[in-house]
PDB file of C-alpha atoms in Angstrom:
ATOM      1  CA  MET A 313       2.248   9.404  20.034  1.00 51.00           C
ATOM      2  CA  PHE A 314       3.541   7.270  17.024  1.00 60.00           C
ATOM      3  CA  TYR A 315       0.010   6.489  15.887  1.00 64.00           C
ATOM      4  CA  TYR A 316      -0.593  10.256  16.023  1.00 68.00           C
ATOM      5  CA  ASN A 317       2.535  11.093  13.922  1.00 91.00           C
ATOM      6  CA  VAL A 318       2.108   8.114  11.526  1.00 95.00           C
ATOM      7  CA  SER A 319      -1.599   9.294  10.791  1.00 95.00           C
ATOM      8  CA  ASN A 320      -0.293  12.890  10.397  1.00 96.00           C
ATOM      9  CA  PHE A 321       2.444  11.583   7.980  1.00 97.00           C
ATOM     10  CA  VAL A 322       0.291   9.724   5.745  1.00 97.00           C
ATOM     11  CA  LYS A 323      -2.162  12.974   5.456  1.00 97.00           C
ATOM     12  CA  ALA A 324       1.103  14.919   4.490  1.00 98.00           C
ATOM     13  CA  LEU A 325       2.265  12.243   2.144  1.00 98.00           C
ATOM     14  CA  LEU A 326      -0.929  12.203   0.252  1.00 98.00           C
ATOM     15  CA  ASP A 327      -1.392  15.866   0.480  1.00 98.00           C
ATOM     16  CA  VAL A 328       2.190  16.303  -1.099  1.00 98.00           C
ATOM     17  CA  ASP A 329       3.276  18.132   1.902  1.00 98.00           C
ATOM     18  CA  ILE A 330       6.892  17.065   1.424  1.00 97.00           C
ATOM     19  CA  ASP A 331       8.560  18.919   4.282  1.00 97.00           C
ATOM     20  CA  THR A 332       5.926  17.667   6.943  1.00 97.00           C
ATOM     21  CA  ALA A 333       5.988  14.276   5.919  1.00 97.00           C
ATOM     22  CA  LYS A 334       9.785  14.005   6.092  1.00 97.00           C
ATOM     23  CA  ARG A 335       9.975  15.591   9.421  1.00 96.00           C
ATOM     24  CA  LEU A 336       7.211  13.225  10.731  1.00 96.00           C
ATOM     25  CA  TYR A 337       9.010  10.126   9.193  1.00 96.00           C
ATOM     26  CA  GLU A 338      12.394  10.901  10.823  1.00 95.00           C
ATOM     27  CA  GLN A 339      10.433  11.274  14.166  1.00 94.00           C
ATOM     28  CA  PHE A 340       8.834   7.676  14.058  1.00 94.00           C
ATOM     29  CA  ASN A 341      10.719   5.570  11.697  1.00 92.00           C
ATOM     30  CA  ASN A 342      13.097   3.947  14.239  1.00 91.00           C
ATOM     31  CA  ASP A 343      10.202   2.709  16.329  1.00 93.00           C
ATOM     32  CA  TYR A 344       7.543   2.366  13.946  1.00 95.00           C
ATOM     33  CA  PRO A 345       9.254   1.365  10.641  1.00 96.00           C
ATOM     34  CA  VAL A 346       8.191   2.242   7.193  1.00 97.00           C
ATOM     35  CA  PHE A 347       9.861   1.187   4.006  1.00 98.00           C
ATOM     36  CA  VAL A 348       9.397   0.989   0.497  1.00 98.00           C
ATOM     37  CA  THR A 349      10.585  -1.703  -2.113  1.00 98.00           C
ATOM     38  CA  ARG A 350      10.049  -2.958  -5.574  1.00 98.00           C
ATOM     39  CA  ASN A 351      10.359  -6.490  -4.736  1.00 98.00           C
ATOM     40  CA  LEU A 352       7.314  -8.094  -3.372  1.00 98.00           C
ATOM     41  CA  HIS A 353       8.985 -11.348  -2.298  1.00 97.00           C
ATOM     42  CA  LYS A 354      11.313  -9.248  -0.147  1.00 98.00           C
ATOM     43  CA  ALA A 355       8.389  -7.347   1.486  1.00 98.00           C
ATOM     44  CA  LYS A 356       6.669 -10.688   2.391  1.00 98.00           C
ATOM     45  CA  LEU A 357       9.942 -12.055   3.793  1.00 98.00           C
ATOM     46  CA  TRP A 358      10.165  -8.791   5.984  1.00 98.00           C
ATOM     47  CA  VAL A 359       6.799  -8.782   7.563  1.00 98.00           C
ATOM     48  CA  ARG A 360       7.240 -12.759   8.457  1.00 97.00           C
ATOM     49  CA  SER A 361      10.418 -11.834  10.138  1.00 97.00           C
ATOM     50  CA  GLN A 362       9.303  -8.846  11.979  1.00 96.00           C
ATOM     51  CA  ALA A 363       6.048 -10.560  13.356  1.00 96.00           C
ATOM     52  CA  LYS A 364       6.354 -12.029  16.834  1.00 94.00           C
ATOM     53  CA  VAL A 365       4.409 -15.025  18.136  1.00 88.00           C
ATOM     54  CA  SER A 366       1.006 -14.070  17.609  1.00 88.00           C
ATOM     55  CA  GLN A 367       1.436 -10.734  15.908  1.00 97.00           C
ATOM     56  CA  ARG A 368      -0.486 -10.751  12.487  1.00 97.00           C
ATOM     57  CA  TYR A 369       0.515  -9.533   9.076  1.00 98.00           C
ATOM     58  CA  GLY A 370      -1.413  -9.404   5.730  1.00 97.00           C
ATOM     59  CA  LEU A 371      -1.282  -8.090   2.116  1.00 98.00           C
ATOM     60  CA  THR A 372      -3.409  -5.087   1.290  1.00 98.00           C
ATOM     61  CA  ALA A 373      -4.323  -2.935  -1.931  1.00 98.00           C
ATOM     62  CA  SER A 374      -6.642  -0.385  -2.982  1.00 98.00           C
ATOM     63  CA  SER A 375      -9.906  -1.940  -4.570  1.00 97.00           C
ATOM     64  CA  GLY A 376      -8.890  -0.243  -8.022  1.00 97.00           C
ATOM     65  CA  ALA A 377      -5.428  -1.711  -8.006  1.00 97.00           C
ATOM     66  CA  LYS A 378      -6.595  -3.932 -10.763  1.00 97.00           C
ATOM     67  CA  ARG A 379      -3.092  -4.193 -12.780  1.00 97.00           C
ATOM     68  CA  LEU A 380      -1.489  -5.802  -9.653  1.00 97.00           C
ATOM     69  CA  ARG A 381      -3.058  -9.102 -10.749  1.00 94.00           C
ATOM     70  CA  LYS A 382       0.217  -9.949 -12.561  1.00 92.00           C
ATOM     71  CA  TYR A 383       2.064  -9.786  -9.500  1.00 94.00           C
ATOM     72  CA  GLY A 384      -0.331 -12.137  -7.810  1.00 93.00           C
ATOM     73  CA  ILE A 385      -2.306  -9.284  -6.018  1.00 96.00           C
ATOM     74  CA  TRP A 386      -6.009  -9.910  -7.082  1.00 92.00           C
ATOM     75  CA  VAL A 387      -8.273  -7.324  -5.663  1.00 95.00           C
ATOM     76  CA  GLN A 388     -11.182  -8.610  -7.387  1.00 90.00           C
ATOM     77  CA  ASN A 389     -11.081 -11.948  -5.544  1.00 88.00           C
ATOM     78  CA  LYS A 390     -13.356 -11.170  -2.382  1.00 89.00           C
ATOM     79  CA  ILE A 391     -11.986 -12.386   0.735  1.00 93.00           C
ATOM     80  CA  GLU A 392     -13.863 -13.835   3.614  1.00 93.00           C
ATOM     81  CA  ALA A 393     -13.071 -11.465   6.616  1.00 91.00           C
ATOM     82  CA  THR A 394     -13.523 -13.984   9.361  1.00 92.00           C
ATOM     83  CA  ASN A 395     -11.052 -16.452   7.691  1.00 95.00           C
ATOM     84  CA  TRP A 396      -8.812 -13.697   6.641  1.00 96.00           C
ATOM     85  CA  PHE A 397      -8.474 -12.024   9.908  1.00 94.00           C
ATOM     86  CA  LEU A 398      -8.971 -14.910  12.414  1.00 94.00           C
ATOM     87  CA  ASN A 399      -7.885 -17.838  11.171  1.00 93.00           C
ATOM     88  CA  GLY A 400      -4.348 -19.018  11.941  1.00 93.00           C
ATOM     89  CA  LYS A 401      -1.009 -19.819   9.803  1.00 92.00           C
ATOM     90  CA  ASN A 402      -2.090 -23.341   8.603  1.00 92.00           C
ATOM     91  CA  ASP A 403      -5.027 -21.722   6.716  1.00 95.00           C
ATOM     92  CA  VAL A 404      -4.349 -20.619   3.351  1.00 95.00           C
ATOM     93  CA  ARG A 405      -7.361 -18.145   3.603  1.00 95.00           C
ATOM     94  CA  SER A 406      -5.664 -16.261   6.477  1.00 96.00           C
ATOM     95  CA  SER A 407      -3.925 -13.181   6.131  1.00 97.00           C
ATOM     96  CA  PHE A 408      -0.488 -15.132   7.222  1.00 97.00           C
ATOM     97  CA  HIS A 409      -0.508 -16.836   3.923  1.00 96.00           C
ATOM     98  CA  LEU A 410       0.045 -13.413   2.111  1.00 97.00           C
ATOM     99  CA  GLU A 411      -1.888 -14.777  -0.804  1.00 95.00           C
ATOM    100  CA  GLU A 412      -5.375 -13.180  -0.533  1.00 96.00           C
ATOM    101  CA  THR A 413      -5.485  -9.150  -0.784  1.00 97.00           C
ATOM    102  CA  ALA A 414      -7.534  -7.160   1.624  1.00 97.00           C
ATOM    103  CA  THR A 415      -9.012  -4.031   0.149  1.00 97.00           C
ATOM    104  CA  GLU A 416      -9.999  -0.657   1.930  1.00 97.00           C
ATOM    105  CA  PHE A 417     -13.468  -2.019   2.108  1.00 95.00           C
ATOM    106  CA  ASP A 418     -12.432  -5.127   4.100  1.00 95.00           C
ATOM    107  CA  ILE A 419     -10.049  -3.440   6.253  1.00 93.00           C
ATOM    108  CA  GLN A 420     -11.429  -0.039   7.210  1.00 89.00           C
ATOM    109  CA  GLY A 421     -11.916   0.059  11.099  1.00 89.00           C
ATOM    110  CA  LEU A 422      -9.648  -3.016  11.604  1.00 91.00           C
ATOM    111  CA  GLU A 423      -5.898  -3.259  12.255  1.00 94.00           C
ATOM    112  CA  LEU A 424      -3.018  -5.778  11.741  1.00 97.00           C
ATOM    113  CA  ASP A 425       0.451  -5.633  13.370  1.00 97.00           C
ATOM    114  CA  TRP A 426       2.175  -5.450  10.086  1.00 98.00           C
ATOM    115  CA  THR A 427       1.034  -4.790   6.630  1.00 98.00           C
ATOM    116  CA  ILE A 428       2.389  -4.913   3.020  1.00 98.00           C
ATOM    117  CA  VAL A 429       0.672  -1.955   1.194  1.00 98.00           C
ATOM    118  CA  CYS A 430       0.739  -2.872  -2.768  1.00 98.00           C
ATOM    119  CA  TRP A 431       0.526   0.634  -4.614  1.00 98.00           C
ATOM    120  CA  ASP A 432      -0.899   0.301  -8.235  1.00 98.00           C
ATOM    121  CA  ALA A 433      -0.897   3.045 -11.027  1.00 98.00           C
ATOM    122  CA  ASP A 434      -4.491   4.149  -9.811  1.00 98.00           C
ATOM    123  CA  LEU A 435      -2.855   6.735  -7.802  1.00 98.00           C
ATOM    124  CA  ARG A 436      -0.014   7.912  -9.907  1.00 98.00           C
ATOM    125  CA  PHE A 437       2.550  10.766  -9.034  1.00 98.00           C
ATOM    126  CA  GLU A 438       3.254  12.960 -12.006  1.00 97.00           C
ATOM    127  CA  ASN A 439       4.593  16.437 -12.262  1.00 96.00           C
ATOM    128  CA  GLY A 440       4.832  17.206  -8.836  1.00 96.00           C
ATOM    129  CA  ASP A 441       1.108  15.919  -7.881  1.00 97.00           C
ATOM    130  CA  PHE A 442      -0.946  12.650  -7.626  1.00 98.00           C
ATOM    131  CA  LYS A 443      -2.950  11.539 -10.773  1.00 98.00           C
ATOM    132  CA  HIS A 444      -6.195   9.638 -10.049  1.00 98.00           C
ATOM    133  CA  LEU A 445      -7.103   6.778 -12.469  1.00 98.00           C
ATOM    134  CA  LYS A 446      -9.626   3.796 -12.649  1.00 97.00           C
ATOM    135  CA  PHE A 447      -9.043   0.840 -14.718  1.00 97.00           C
ATOM    136  CA  VAL A 448     -11.940  -0.080 -17.013  1.00 96.00           C
ATOM    137  CA  GLY A 449     -12.067  -2.683 -19.503  1.00 93.00           C
ATOM    138  CA  THR A 450      -8.681  -2.742 -21.199  1.00 94.00           C
ATOM    139  CA  LYS A 451      -7.300   0.685 -20.220  1.00 96.00           C
ATOM    140  CA  TRP A 452      -6.740   3.248 -17.573  1.00 98.00           C
ATOM    141  CA  GLN A 453      -9.129   6.462 -17.366  1.00 98.00           C
ATOM    142  CA  ASN A 454      -8.715   9.498 -15.865  1.00 97.00           C
ATOM    143  CA  ILE A 455     -11.130  10.156 -12.988  1.00 98.00           C
ATOM    144  CA  LYS A 456     -12.852  13.637 -13.165  1.00 95.00           C
ATOM    145  CA  SER A 457     -15.499  13.756 -10.133  1.00 97.00           C
ATOM    146  CA  ALA A 458     -13.981  15.488  -7.198  1.00 97.00           C
ATOM    147  CA  ASP A 459     -15.803  12.839  -5.085  1.00 97.00           C
ATOM    148  CA  ASN A 460     -14.396  10.108  -6.546  1.00 97.00           C
ATOM    149  CA  ILE A 461     -10.909  11.532  -6.322  1.00 97.00           C
ATOM    150  CA  LEU A 462     -11.417  12.226  -2.770  1.00 97.00           C
ATOM    151  CA  TYR A 463     -12.593   8.652  -2.298  1.00 97.00           C
ATOM    152  CA  LEU A 464      -9.227   7.176  -4.177  1.00 98.00           C
ATOM    153  CA  LYS A 465      -7.362   9.298  -1.924  1.00 98.00           C
ATOM    154  CA  ASN A 466      -8.941   8.118   1.148  1.00 97.00           C
ATOM    155  CA  ALA A 467      -8.852   4.458   0.261  1.00 98.00           C
ATOM    156  CA  TYR A 468      -4.997   4.879   0.062  1.00 98.00           C
ATOM    157  CA  ARG A 469      -5.324   6.776   3.702  1.00 98.00           C
ATOM    158  CA  VAL A 470      -7.082   3.813   5.027  1.00 97.00           C
ATOM    159  CA  LEU A 471      -4.514   1.277   3.760  1.00 98.00           C
ATOM    160  CA  LEU A 472      -1.485   3.284   4.948  1.00 98.00           C
ATOM    161  CA  THR A 473      -2.785   3.580   8.487  1.00 96.00           C
ATOM    162  CA  ARG A 474      -3.895  -0.150   9.321  1.00 96.00           C
ATOM    163  CA  ALA A 475      -0.529  -1.244  10.703  1.00 96.00           C
ATOM    164  CA  ARG A 476       0.097  -1.242  14.499  1.00 95.00           C
ATOM    165  CA  GLN A 477       3.855  -2.008  14.411  1.00 95.00           C
ATOM    166  CA  GLY A 478       5.047  -0.888  10.947  1.00 96.00           C
ATOM    167  CA  PHE A 479       4.474  -1.384   7.262  1.00 98.00           C
ATOM    168  CA  VAL A 480       6.228  -1.725   3.793  1.00 98.00           C
ATOM    169  CA  ILE A 481       5.226  -0.199   0.376  1.00 98.00           C
ATOM    170  CA  PHE A 482       5.284  -2.419  -2.400  1.00 98.00           C
ATOM    171  CA  VAL A 483       5.650  -0.421  -5.810  1.00 98.00           C
ATOM    172  CA  PRO A 484       6.060  -2.595  -9.084  1.00 98.00           C
ATOM    173  CA  SER A 485       8.998  -2.238 -11.400  1.00 97.00           C
ATOM    174  CA  GLY A 486       6.310  -2.221 -14.166  1.00 97.00           C
ATOM    175  CA  ASP A 487       6.717  -3.840 -17.701  1.00 96.00           C
ATOM    176  CA  GLU A 488       7.603  -2.586 -20.820  1.00 96.00           C
ATOM    177  CA  THR A 489       5.525  -4.934 -22.869  1.00 97.00           C
ATOM    178  CA  ASP A 490       2.245  -4.183 -21.221  1.00 96.00           C
ATOM    179  CA  THR A 491       0.755  -0.902 -21.931  1.00 96.00           C
ATOM    180  CA  THR A 492      -1.360  -0.907 -18.948  1.00 97.00           C
ATOM    181  CA  ALA A 493       1.779  -1.352 -16.463  1.00 97.00           C
ATOM    182  CA  LYS A 494       4.439   0.725 -18.096  1.00 97.00           C
ATOM    183  CA  PRO A 495       7.409   1.206 -15.755  1.00 98.00           C
ATOM    184  CA  GLU A 496       6.882   5.070 -15.834  1.00 97.00           C
ATOM    185  CA  TYR A 497       3.389   4.651 -14.191  1.00 98.00           C
ATOM    186  CA  TYR A 498       5.227   3.172 -11.193  1.00 98.00           C
ATOM    187  CA  ASP A 499       8.587   5.014 -11.107  1.00 98.00           C
ATOM    188  CA  GLY A 500       6.984   8.309 -10.231  1.00 98.00           C
ATOM    189  CA  ILE A 501       5.387   6.800  -7.023  1.00 98.00           C
ATOM    190  CA  TYR A 502       8.528   5.006  -6.269  1.00 98.00           C
ATOM    191  CA  ARG A 503      10.690   8.380  -6.832  1.00 98.00           C
ATOM    192  CA  TYR A 504       7.977  10.390  -4.769  1.00 98.00           C
ATOM    193  CA  LEU A 505       7.911   7.902  -1.838  1.00 98.00           C
ATOM    194  CA  LYS A 506      11.804   8.270  -1.741  1.00 98.00           C
ATOM    195  CA  SER A 507      11.584  12.000  -1.805  1.00 97.00           C
ATOM    196  CA  VAL A 508       9.745  12.222   1.418  1.00 97.00           C
ATOM    197  CA  GLY A 509      12.549  10.078   3.266  1.00 96.00           C
ATOM    198  CA  ILE A 510      10.902   6.687   3.118  1.00 98.00           C
ATOM    199  CA  LYS A 511      13.868   4.272   3.217  1.00 97.00           C
ATOM    200  CA  GLU A 512      14.465   1.310   0.901  1.00 98.00           C
ATOM    201  CA  LEU A 513      13.917  -1.983   2.341  1.00 96.00           C
ATOM    202  CA  GLU A 514      17.361  -3.807   2.314  1.00 88.00           C
TER     203      GLU A 514
END
């Protein structure tokens, strides 16, 4: 039941169906926790504290999240899936180390117990709707193709539905000195997630 509600919640979230997203979140959040934070260190501490014995956790982001590299989230560094998904806590290549980041390509069709979903400015929220972009060279460019817009939306749907037990969304605070990662690129995302009722990670 929780999985069904979470899937529908993610759909409502990405469809900007705020009322439905709020209602579904309230139904499952006590049993399947979902939080938002602007502090990546805090997110890492949380997933580690939640995982029991053999439960697995990992860091995820969209393949277009290229400006998260400044936070140590480098999606262009291809993971070795067998190492990331199967190796133990003593292996720095495993998901447990929260260093290598899996994208929608790596994790589609697979699940972890707990995830950190890192949200970049490729899917922004401005003026009541999502804005779809890709980072090319040194700047963000608007995505105009309907197929590519749908692909980006689906990438985030995949990332937001990979956790069996719960997840936390990391939204950076941005950097006023970096024109590719301005605070306003991320503030809209954060405010939108809060508007649908997602609780702040304490």
